[in-house]
């Protein structure tokens, strides 16, 4: 029996890691053939050794079953338990591996920041925000944390381009406009007249769209009548009597019929807007315009190159036209000679005629007087025209009639020791216009 119990106990101890058994039964072995059993402290109802062994065996079996049940309990793994903690799982000790992450604050940057999976968040995790994260602080076409930018850097408006009292943001800066608002009618200032028309200035500012004279979406700007009349040279004698233009009342009539012959010699009058110089005594008037002249001997024109019109000091040069009739007497004659040279420049270089006025002081640079036209009359005036580019007394230009020829006569008037200088043209053709009063 003892051997059997001992074998049972040994078998149980072989399969159990931790075993605590409290057996209060006391067994004494004597040096005789008998065994004395004392159950005073056993807590068993056994009355002899055999019963005590059976009772112990039963209890050992129960404990063995309980231990085997406990050895099968638990399913936690190390990655399911906080680091630093342990547990008994199915009879084995398991140590936790889950890291614990305390309170942390994250500042956004240019790269992603992550919290690795498998962490236990034991503290508050804070991701910082910024009140400046708005569209106006982000370049247009860019996006930061889901905010699409509206800021641009290519705007170029200045205060003068924005209406006064209005504001706008230009490249991030707030601009307050100072452009004046021009409401209603505004007066323009006349600058000058030119080939393209009237040149004028307008007060600086914004002109809102309005309706003027049935014109929608238009702004009204005007020039005073006086300025228009002055700019266009409008005078009373250029306007029909009874009419008014730009505030100028006209005095021009179209029913007058007097001719030069009806007006006393030396007197003038305006007839239908034209100034008439009287010739009286039944004289006739012949007018002509841009008639090509016949060149005198020895003068050949070359367009664009300066050619002398009176190179011989002892000769008079006649630039003539054929009247087609022979006057008995020439009472008055006014001639104007023009050339066909043309230049887009309105400076001296655009003129057809010139003559030398010597050299610049201390240099070999020739200087000239320039003229658009040449004027001649019966009174043989000096070269002294209304042209603002010079005059000289070294030439005479006269209207001379010879038979049916009417000549623009050019000669030198020598004085002192030097005398006059050459009169030049660079026209390719010369033409005469004028008025001849004759009998």
Short mmCIF file of C-alpha atoms in Angstrom, two decimals:
data_model
loop_
_atom_site.label_atom_id
_atom_site.label_comp_id
_atom_site.label_asym_id
_atom_site.label_seq_id
_atom_site.Cartn_x
_atom_site.Cartn_y
_atom_site.Cartn_z
CA UNK A 1 0.00 0.00 0.00
CA UNK A 2 2.75 2.44 0.97
CA UNK A 3 4.46 1.77 -2.26
CA UNK A 4 1.31 2.51 -4.23
CA UNK A 5 0.74 5.80 -2.45
CA UNK A 6 4.31 6.78 -2.89
CA UNK A 7 4.06 6.07 -6.61
CA UNK A 8 0.88 8.13 -6.90
CA UNK A 9 2.49 11.09 -5.12
CA UNK A 10 5.55 10.83 -7.30
CA UNK A 11 3.44 10.84 -10.45
CA UNK A 12 1.52 13.90 -9.31
CA UNK A 13 4.67 15.80 -8.46
CA UNK A 14 6.15 14.98 -11.84
CA UNK A 15 3.39 17.01 -13.64
CA UNK A 16 2.97 19.93 -11.26
CA UNK A 17 5.19 23.09 -11.14
CA UNK A 18 3.96 24.44 -7.87
CA UNK A 19 2.26 22.15 -5.34
CA UNK A 20 1.22 22.97 -1.86
CA UNK A 21 -0.47 20.22 0.10
CA UNK A 22 -1.37 20.41 3.70
CA UNK A 23 -1.83 16.97 5.20
CA UNK A 24 -2.46 17.10 8.87
CA UNK A 25 -2.63 13.33 9.36
CA UNK A 26 0.19 12.09 11.56
CA UNK A 27 1.63 8.65 10.88
CA UNK A 28 4.14 7.07 13.28
CA UNK A 29 6.31 4.08 12.37
CA UNK A 30 7.50 1.86 15.24
CA UNK A 31 10.33 -0.62 15.29
CA UNK A 32 7.89 -3.44 15.47
CA UNK A 33 5.63 -5.10 13.02
CA UNK A 34 2.66 -2.85 13.68
CA UNK A 35 1.75 0.70 12.70
CA UNK A 36 -0.06 3.08 14.91
CA UNK A 37 -2.37 5.62 13.18
CA UNK A 38 -3.23 8.88 14.92
CA UNK A 39 -5.91 11.02 13.18
CA UNK A 40 -6.17 13.70 15.81
CA UNK A 41 -4.92 16.39 13.46
CA UNK A 42 -5.78 14.91 10.03
CA UNK A 43 -9.17 16.42 9.51
CA UNK A 44 -10.11 13.10 7.98
CA UNK A 45 -12.79 10.71 9.08
CA UNK A 46 -10.42 7.80 8.52
CA UNK A 47 -9.94 5.58 11.57
CA UNK A 48 -6.97 3.67 10.36
CA UNK A 49 -3.99 3.92 8.06
CA UNK A 50 -5.66 2.24 5.14
CA UNK A 51 -8.58 4.58 5.18
CA UNK A 52 -6.25 7.54 5.58
CA UNK A 53 -4.29 6.55 2.48
CA UNK A 54 -7.48 6.17 0.46
CA UNK A 55 -8.65 9.57 1.61
CA UNK A 56 -5.29 11.13 0.70
CA UNK A 57 -5.37 9.55 -2.72
CA UNK A 58 -8.82 10.97 -3.37
CA UNK A 59 -7.72 14.46 -2.37
CA UNK A 60 -4.58 14.25 -4.47
CA UNK A 61 -6.62 13.29 -7.52
CA UNK A 62 -8.90 16.28 -7.01
CA UNK A 63 -5.94 18.66 -6.74
CA UNK A 64 -4.33 17.13 -9.79
CA UNK A 65 -7.45 17.78 -11.84
CA UNK A 66 -7.61 21.37 -10.60
CA UNK A 67 -3.98 21.97 -11.45
CA UNK A 68 -4.47 20.57 -14.94
CA UNK A 69 -7.48 22.89 -15.40
CA UNK A 70 -5.48 25.92 -14.30
CA UNK A 71 -2.64 24.97 -16.64
CA UNK A 72 -5.06 25.32 -19.58
CA UNK A 73 -6.31 28.81 -18.71
CA UNK A 74 -5.16 32.19 -20.31
CA UNK A 75 -4.61 33.43 -23.95
CA UNK A 76 -2.78 36.77 -23.66
CA UNK A 77 0.36 37.30 -25.79
CA UNK A 78 3.32 39.55 -25.03
CA UNK A 79 2.23 42.13 -27.67
CA UNK A 80 -1.16 42.35 -25.99
CA UNK A 81 0.15 43.37 -22.60
CA UNK A 82 1.96 46.56 -21.44
CA UNK A 83 5.70 46.38 -21.25
CA UNK A 84 6.91 45.68 -17.66
CA UNK A 85 3.95 43.46 -16.72
CA UNK A 86 3.79 39.61 -16.57
CA UNK A 87 1.10 36.93 -16.53
CA UNK A 88 0.83 33.12 -16.21
CA UNK A 89 -0.61 31.79 -19.42
CA UNK A 90 -1.22 28.05 -19.83
CA UNK A 91 1.41 27.32 -17.23
CA UNK A 92 4.02 29.70 -18.76
CA UNK A 93 5.06 33.19 -17.66
CA UNK A 94 4.43 35.86 -20.37
CA UNK A 95 6.14 39.33 -20.24
CA UNK A 96 4.29 42.29 -21.90
CA UNK A 97 5.91 44.19 -24.86
CA UNK A 98 3.37 47.01 -25.58
CA UNK A 99 5.18 50.40 -25.20
CA UNK A 100 3.43 53.22 -23.32
CA UNK A 101 3.53 56.73 -24.89
CA UNK A 102 3.07 59.64 -22.53
CA UNK A 103 1.73 63.14 -23.28
CA UNK A 104 3.34 64.59 -26.46
CA UNK A 105 2.90 67.78 -28.54
CA UNK A 106 3.47 67.70 -32.35
CA UNK A 107 4.42 70.77 -34.41
CA UNK A 108 3.58 70.34 -38.13
CA UNK A 109 6.57 70.44 -40.44
CA UNK A 110 7.53 69.57 -43.98
CA UNK A 111 7.45 65.82 -43.37
CA UNK A 112 4.89 63.45 -41.87
CA UNK A 113 5.08 62.61 -38.16
CA UNK A 114 3.54 59.30 -37.11
CA UNK A 115 2.69 57.38 -33.94
CA UNK A 116 3.67 53.76 -34.54
CA UNK A 117 0.94 51.16 -34.25
CA UNK A 118 0.89 49.03 -31.11
CA UNK A 119 1.52 51.93 -28.72
CA UNK A 120 -0.52 52.51 -25.58
CA UNK A 121 -1.33 56.24 -25.33
CA UNK A 122 -1.02 56.93 -21.65
CA UNK A 123 -1.00 60.77 -22.11
CA UNK A 124 -2.73 63.46 -24.20
CA UNK A 125 -1.41 63.70 -27.77
CA UNK A 126 -1.54 67.33 -29.06
CA UNK A 127 -1.17 68.41 -32.72
CA UNK A 128 -0.50 72.17 -32.82
CA UNK A 129 -2.65 74.53 -34.90
CA UNK A 130 -1.90 78.04 -36.31
CA UNK A 131 -4.38 80.90 -36.77
CA UNK A 132 -2.37 82.08 -39.82
CA UNK A 133 -3.25 78.92 -41.74
CA UNK A 134 -5.73 80.74 -44.02
CA UNK A 135 -6.08 81.02 -47.79
CA UNK A 136 -4.78 84.60 -47.91
CA UNK A 137 -1.42 83.50 -46.49
CA UNK A 138 -0.92 80.68 -48.98
CA UNK A 139 0.18 81.16 -52.59
CA UNK A 140 -2.58 80.73 -55.14
CA UNK A 141 -2.47 77.24 -56.63
CA UNK A 142 -0.88 75.76 -53.48
CA UNK A 143 -2.52 73.86 -50.64
CA UNK A 144 -1.33 73.38 -47.05
CA UNK A 145 -3.14 70.91 -44.78
CA UNK A 146 -6.18 71.05 -47.02
CA UNK A 147 -6.33 74.87 -47.19
CA UNK A 148 -6.13 76.12 -50.81
CA UNK A 149 -4.23 79.41 -51.18
CA UNK A 150 -5.48 82.63 -52.74
CA UNK A 151 -2.40 84.86 -52.30
CA UNK A 152 -0.84 86.14 -55.56
CA UNK A 153 2.44 87.92 -56.27
CA UNK A 154 1.84 89.13 -59.83
CA UNK A 155 -0.67 91.90 -59.12
CA UNK A 156 0.61 95.39 -60.02
CA UNK A 157 -2.15 97.84 -59.12
CA UNK A 158 -1.09 101.00 -57.28
CA UNK A 159 -3.13 103.52 -55.29
CA UNK A 160 -3.61 105.61 -58.42
CA UNK A 161 -5.25 102.66 -60.19
CA UNK A 162 -7.88 102.15 -57.50
CA UNK A 163 -10.89 104.39 -56.92
CA UNK A 164 -10.53 106.79 -54.01
CA UNK A 165 -11.87 105.35 -50.75
CA UNK A 166 -11.71 101.78 -52.03
CA UNK A 167 -9.18 99.21 -50.89
CA UNK A 168 -7.61 96.11 -52.35
CA UNK A 169 -4.88 93.68 -51.47
CA UNK A 170 -1.97 93.65 -53.89
CA UNK A 171 0.69 91.01 -53.30
CA UNK A 172 -0.33 90.75 -49.67
CA UNK A 173 -0.31 94.50 -48.99
CA UNK A 174 -3.50 96.47 -48.44
CA UNK A 175 -3.76 99.40 -50.86
CA UNK A 176 -6.11 102.37 -50.40
CA UNK A 177 -7.04 103.96 -53.73
CA UNK A 178 -6.69 107.66 -54.50
CA UNK A 179 -8.12 107.83 -58.03
CA UNK A 180 -10.67 110.70 -58.12
CA UNK A 181 -14.25 109.91 -59.06
CA UNK A 182 -15.38 112.26 -61.82
CA UNK A 183 -19.14 112.46 -61.72
CA UNK A 184 -21.24 114.43 -64.19
CA UNK A 185 -19.73 116.70 -66.82
CA UNK A 186 -16.01 117.47 -66.76
CA UNK A 187 -14.24 120.17 -68.75
CA UNK A 188 -11.27 119.21 -70.92
CA UNK A 189 -8.27 121.44 -71.54
CA UNK A 190 -7.30 122.07 -75.13
CA UNK A 191 -3.64 121.52 -75.80
CA UNK A 192 -3.17 122.13 -79.50
CA UNK A 193 -4.34 121.31 -82.98
CA UNK A 194 -2.49 118.98 -85.29
CA UNK A 195 -2.72 116.82 -88.36
CA UNK A 196 -4.90 114.32 -86.52
CA UNK A 197 -7.34 116.86 -85.11
CA UNK A 198 -7.76 118.48 -81.72
CA UNK A 199 -5.37 117.49 -78.95
CA UNK A 200 -6.79 117.88 -75.47
CA UNK A 201 -6.28 116.78 -71.89
CA UNK A 202 -8.84 115.43 -69.44
CA UNK A 203 -8.81 115.75 -65.65
CA UNK A 204 -7.28 112.61 -64.16
CA UNK A 205 -9.75 110.22 -62.57
CA UNK A 206 -12.47 107.63 -63.10
CA UNK A 207 -15.45 108.50 -65.29
CA UNK A 208 -18.41 106.23 -64.48
CA UNK A 209 -20.66 104.99 -67.24
CA UNK A 210 -23.73 107.17 -67.58
CA UNK A 211 -26.24 108.15 -70.23
CA UNK A 212 -25.59 111.35 -72.19
CA UNK A 213 -27.57 112.46 -75.23
CA UNK A 214 -29.15 108.99 -75.50
CA UNK A 215 -25.68 107.41 -75.44
CA UNK A 216 -25.54 104.70 -72.79
CA UNK A 217 -22.37 103.64 -71.00
CA UNK A 218 -20.64 106.90 -71.85
CA UNK A 219 -18.87 109.63 -69.90
CA UNK A 220 -19.40 113.28 -70.71
CA UNK A 221 -16.36 115.52 -71.20
CA UNK A 222 -16.57 118.84 -72.99
CA UNK A 223 -14.39 121.66 -74.37
CA UNK A 224 -15.62 125.18 -73.93
CA UNK A 225 -16.94 126.96 -77.03
CA UNK A 226 -14.28 129.64 -76.74
CA UNK A 227 -11.47 127.08 -76.75
CA UNK A 228 -12.92 125.25 -79.74
CA UNK A 229 -13.30 128.47 -81.70
CA UNK A 230 -9.75 129.57 -80.92
CA UNK A 231 -8.27 126.18 -81.77
CA UNK A 232 -10.08 125.96 -85.11
CA UNK A 233 -9.58 129.59 -86.03
CA UNK A 234 -13.30 130.22 -86.15
CA UNK A 235 -13.97 133.93 -86.63
CA UNK A 236 -17.11 135.84 -87.39
CA UNK A 237 -16.21 136.43 -91.04
CA UNK A 238 -15.87 132.68 -91.62
CA UNK A 239 -19.38 131.94 -90.46
CA UNK A 240 -22.54 132.66 -92.37
CA UNK A 241 -24.39 135.68 -91.16
CA UNK A 242 -27.23 134.69 -88.87
CA UNK A 243 -25.44 131.51 -87.84
CA UNK A 244 -23.35 130.74 -84.77
CA UNK A 245 -20.57 128.19 -84.28
CA UNK A 246 -19.07 127.53 -80.85
CA UNK A 247 -20.54 130.75 -79.59
CA UNK A 248 -19.18 132.85 -82.49
CA UNK A 249 -21.85 134.75 -84.45
CA UNK A 250 -21.18 134.82 -88.19
CA UNK A 251 -20.97 137.84 -90.46
CA UNK A 252 -20.10 136.05 -93.71
CA UNK A 253 -22.50 136.61 -96.61
CA UNK A 254 -22.74 134.72 -99.86
CA UNK A 255 -24.83 137.16 -101.87
CA UNK A 256 -22.14 139.83 -102.48
CA UNK A 257 -20.95 140.13 -106.08
CA UNK A 258 -18.31 142.89 -106.17
CA UNK A 259 -15.04 142.20 -108.00
CA UNK A 260 -11.64 143.87 -107.74
CA UNK A 261 -12.59 146.10 -110.64
CA UNK A 262 -15.59 147.34 -108.67
CA UNK A 263 -13.42 148.39 -105.75
CA UNK A 264 -11.20 151.45 -105.77
CA UNK A 265 -7.52 150.89 -106.45
CA UNK A 266 -5.64 150.24 -103.22
CA UNK A 267 -8.77 149.58 -101.21
CA UNK A 268 -9.81 146.20 -99.87
CA UNK A 269 -13.09 144.52 -99.03
CA UNK A 270 -14.36 141.08 -98.08
CA UNK A 271 -16.70 139.57 -100.60
CA UNK A 272 -18.31 136.29 -99.59
CA UNK A 273 -15.50 135.66 -97.16
CA UNK A 274 -12.68 136.56 -99.53
CA UNK A 275 -10.53 139.64 -99.20
CA UNK A 276 -10.53 141.64 -102.45
CA UNK A 277 -8.01 144.36 -103.31
CA UNK A 278 -9.58 146.93 -105.52
CA UNK A 279 -8.16 147.80 -108.92
CA UNK A 280 -10.92 150.07 -110.23
CA UNK A 281 -11.08 151.52 -113.76
CA UNK A 282 -12.24 148.40 -115.61
CA UNK A 283 -9.13 146.29 -114.97
CA UNK A 284 -9.29 142.53 -115.22
CA UNK A 285 -8.14 139.92 -112.73
CA UNK A 286 -6.42 136.70 -113.66
CA UNK A 287 -5.70 134.10 -111.00
CA UNK A 288 -3.81 130.84 -111.39
CA UNK A 289 -2.54 128.08 -109.13
CA UNK A 290 0.37 125.61 -109.22
CA UNK A 291 1.36 126.21 -112.84
CA UNK A 292 4.72 124.54 -113.68
CA UNK A 293 7.37 127.10 -114.62
CA UNK A 294 9.68 127.16 -117.61
CA UNK A 295 13.25 127.08 -116.32
CA UNK A 296 15.78 129.74 -117.38
CA UNK A 297 18.84 128.75 -119.40
CA UNK A 298 21.64 127.28 -117.33
CA UNK A 299 19.50 126.06 -114.43
CA UNK A 300 18.75 122.35 -114.15
CA UNK A 301 16.90 121.10 -111.08
CA UNK A 302 17.76 117.85 -109.28
CA UNK A 303 15.30 116.61 -106.69
CA UNK A 304 16.90 116.34 -103.26
CA UNK A 305 20.11 118.18 -104.22
CA UNK A 306 20.65 121.88 -103.70
CA UNK A 307 20.82 123.82 -107.02
CA UNK A 308 21.49 127.56 -107.35
CA UNK A 309 18.63 129.64 -108.81
CA UNK A 310 20.89 132.66 -109.60
CA UNK A 311 24.51 131.56 -109.81
CA UNK A 312 25.58 134.35 -112.21
CA UNK A 313 25.89 137.64 -110.35
CA UNK A 314 25.37 139.69 -113.49
CA UNK A 315 22.19 137.95 -114.68
CA UNK A 316 18.52 138.08 -113.84
CA UNK A 317 16.81 134.71 -113.87
CA UNK A 318 13.23 134.42 -115.10
CA UNK A 319 11.05 131.48 -113.96
CA UNK A 320 8.07 131.95 -116.28
CA UNK A 321 4.62 130.78 -117.21
CA UNK A 322 2.65 131.49 -120.39
CA UNK A 323 -0.51 133.54 -119.73
CA UNK A 324 -2.04 132.75 -123.09
CA UNK A 325 -2.70 136.44 -123.61
CA UNK A 326 -0.67 139.67 -123.65
CA UNK A 327 -1.70 142.31 -121.13
CA UNK A 328 -1.62 145.94 -122.24
CA UNK A 329 -0.81 147.08 -118.75
CA UNK A 330 -0.08 145.25 -115.50
CA UNK A 331 -1.63 147.06 -112.58
CA UNK A 332 -0.84 144.57 -109.79
CA UNK A 333 0.89 141.24 -109.51
CA UNK A 334 1.43 138.88 -106.59
CA UNK A 335 3.38 135.66 -107.18
CA UNK A 336 4.25 132.70 -105.00
CA UNK A 337 6.77 130.06 -106.08
CA UNK A 338 6.74 126.62 -104.47
CA UNK A 339 8.81 123.48 -104.88
CA UNK A 340 7.78 119.81 -104.84
CA UNK A 341 10.40 118.65 -102.34
CA UNK A 342 8.80 116.82 -99.45
CA UNK A 343 10.16 115.61 -96.12
CA UNK A 344 8.31 114.10 -93.18
CA UNK A 345 10.38 116.38 -90.97
CA UNK A 346 8.90 119.73 -89.99
CA UNK A 347 12.35 121.16 -89.29
CA UNK A 348 14.56 123.27 -91.55
CA UNK A 349 15.38 120.11 -93.49
CA UNK A 350 11.84 119.97 -94.84
CA UNK A 351 12.06 123.34 -96.68
CA UNK A 352 12.43 123.81 -100.44
CA UNK A 353 14.62 126.96 -100.48
CA UNK A 354 17.65 128.29 -98.64
CA UNK A 355 20.48 130.79 -98.91
CA UNK A 356 23.73 131.08 -97.01
CA UNK A 357 24.13 133.38 -94.05
CA UNK A 358 27.85 132.69 -93.59
CA UNK A 359 29.61 130.44 -91.15
CA UNK A 360 29.24 129.75 -87.47
CA UNK A 361 31.63 131.83 -85.46
CA UNK A 362 35.11 130.34 -85.38
CA UNK A 363 34.12 127.29 -87.48
CA UNK A 364 33.86 126.14 -91.08
CA UNK A 365 30.21 125.15 -90.58
CA UNK A 366 27.94 126.89 -93.09
CA UNK A 367 24.68 128.38 -91.84
CA UNK A 368 21.50 128.97 -93.86
CA UNK A 369 18.14 130.70 -93.85
CA UNK A 370 15.33 128.38 -94.97
CA UNK A 371 12.03 129.11 -96.73
CA UNK A 372 8.91 127.16 -97.69
CA UNK A 373 7.98 129.55 -100.52
CA UNK A 374 9.33 132.59 -102.39
CA UNK A 375 7.22 135.75 -102.90
CA UNK A 376 7.46 138.31 -105.68
CA UNK A 377 5.49 141.44 -106.65
CA UNK A 378 5.72 144.48 -108.89
CA UNK A 379 7.43 146.42 -106.11
CA UNK A 380 10.51 144.15 -106.15
CA UNK A 381 10.67 143.35 -102.41
CA UNK A 382 13.76 142.09 -100.75
CA UNK A 383 13.79 138.49 -99.67
CA UNK A 384 11.83 139.19 -96.52
CA UNK A 385 8.83 136.98 -96.03
CA UNK A 386 6.55 136.13 -93.13
CA UNK A 387 8.46 132.86 -92.86
CA UNK A 388 10.18 132.82 -89.49
CA UNK A 389 13.44 131.34 -90.71
CA UNK A 390 15.32 134.44 -91.88
CA UNK A 391 15.56 137.35 -94.32
CA UNK A 392 18.23 139.02 -96.41
CA UNK A 393 18.58 142.11 -98.56
CA UNK A 394 20.93 140.47 -101.04
CA UNK A 395 18.17 139.41 -103.44
CA UNK A 396 15.41 141.01 -105.45
CA UNK A 397 12.38 139.04 -106.57
CA UNK A 398 9.95 140.75 -108.90
CA UNK A 399 6.90 140.01 -110.98
CA UNK A 400 7.89 140.93 -114.54
CA UNK A 401 5.56 140.67 -117.56
CA UNK A 402 7.06 140.20 -121.01
CA UNK A 403 4.52 139.67 -123.75
CA UNK A 404 2.44 136.67 -122.82
CA UNK A 405 5.06 135.57 -120.35
CA UNK A 406 4.76 136.25 -116.62
CA UNK A 407 8.12 135.91 -114.92
CA UNK A 408 9.21 135.30 -111.38
CA UNK A 409 12.43 137.32 -111.70
CA UNK A 410 15.36 136.66 -109.32
CA UNK A 411 18.44 138.90 -109.26
CA UNK A 412 21.14 139.90 -106.81
CA UNK A 413 21.36 143.28 -105.21
CA UNK A 414 25.04 143.80 -104.59
CA UNK A 415 26.15 146.14 -101.91
CA UNK A 416 29.45 146.81 -100.24
CA UNK A 417 32.34 144.67 -101.39
CA UNK A 418 30.78 141.25 -100.95
CA UNK A 419 27.31 141.45 -102.43
CA UNK A 420 24.59 138.84 -102.10
CA UNK A 421 24.81 135.04 -102.10
CA UNK A 422 23.22 132.26 -104.09
CA UNK A 423 19.58 131.32 -103.58
CA UNK A 424 19.17 127.51 -103.75
CA UNK A 425 16.41 124.97 -104.16
CA UNK A 426 16.34 121.18 -103.95
CA UNK A 427 12.94 120.75 -105.61
CA UNK A 428 12.62 118.71 -108.76
CA UNK A 429 9.95 121.06 -110.13
CA UNK A 430 8.86 124.64 -109.39
CA UNK A 431 5.33 125.98 -109.70
CA UNK A 432 3.77 129.43 -109.64
CA UNK A 433 0.51 130.59 -108.10
CA UNK A 434 -0.75 134.14 -108.03
CA UNK A 435 -3.02 136.98 -109.09
CA UNK A 436 -2.47 139.35 -112.04
CA UNK A 437 -4.48 142.57 -112.33
CA UNK A 438 -4.20 143.97 -115.87
CA UNK A 439 -5.82 145.92 -118.68
#
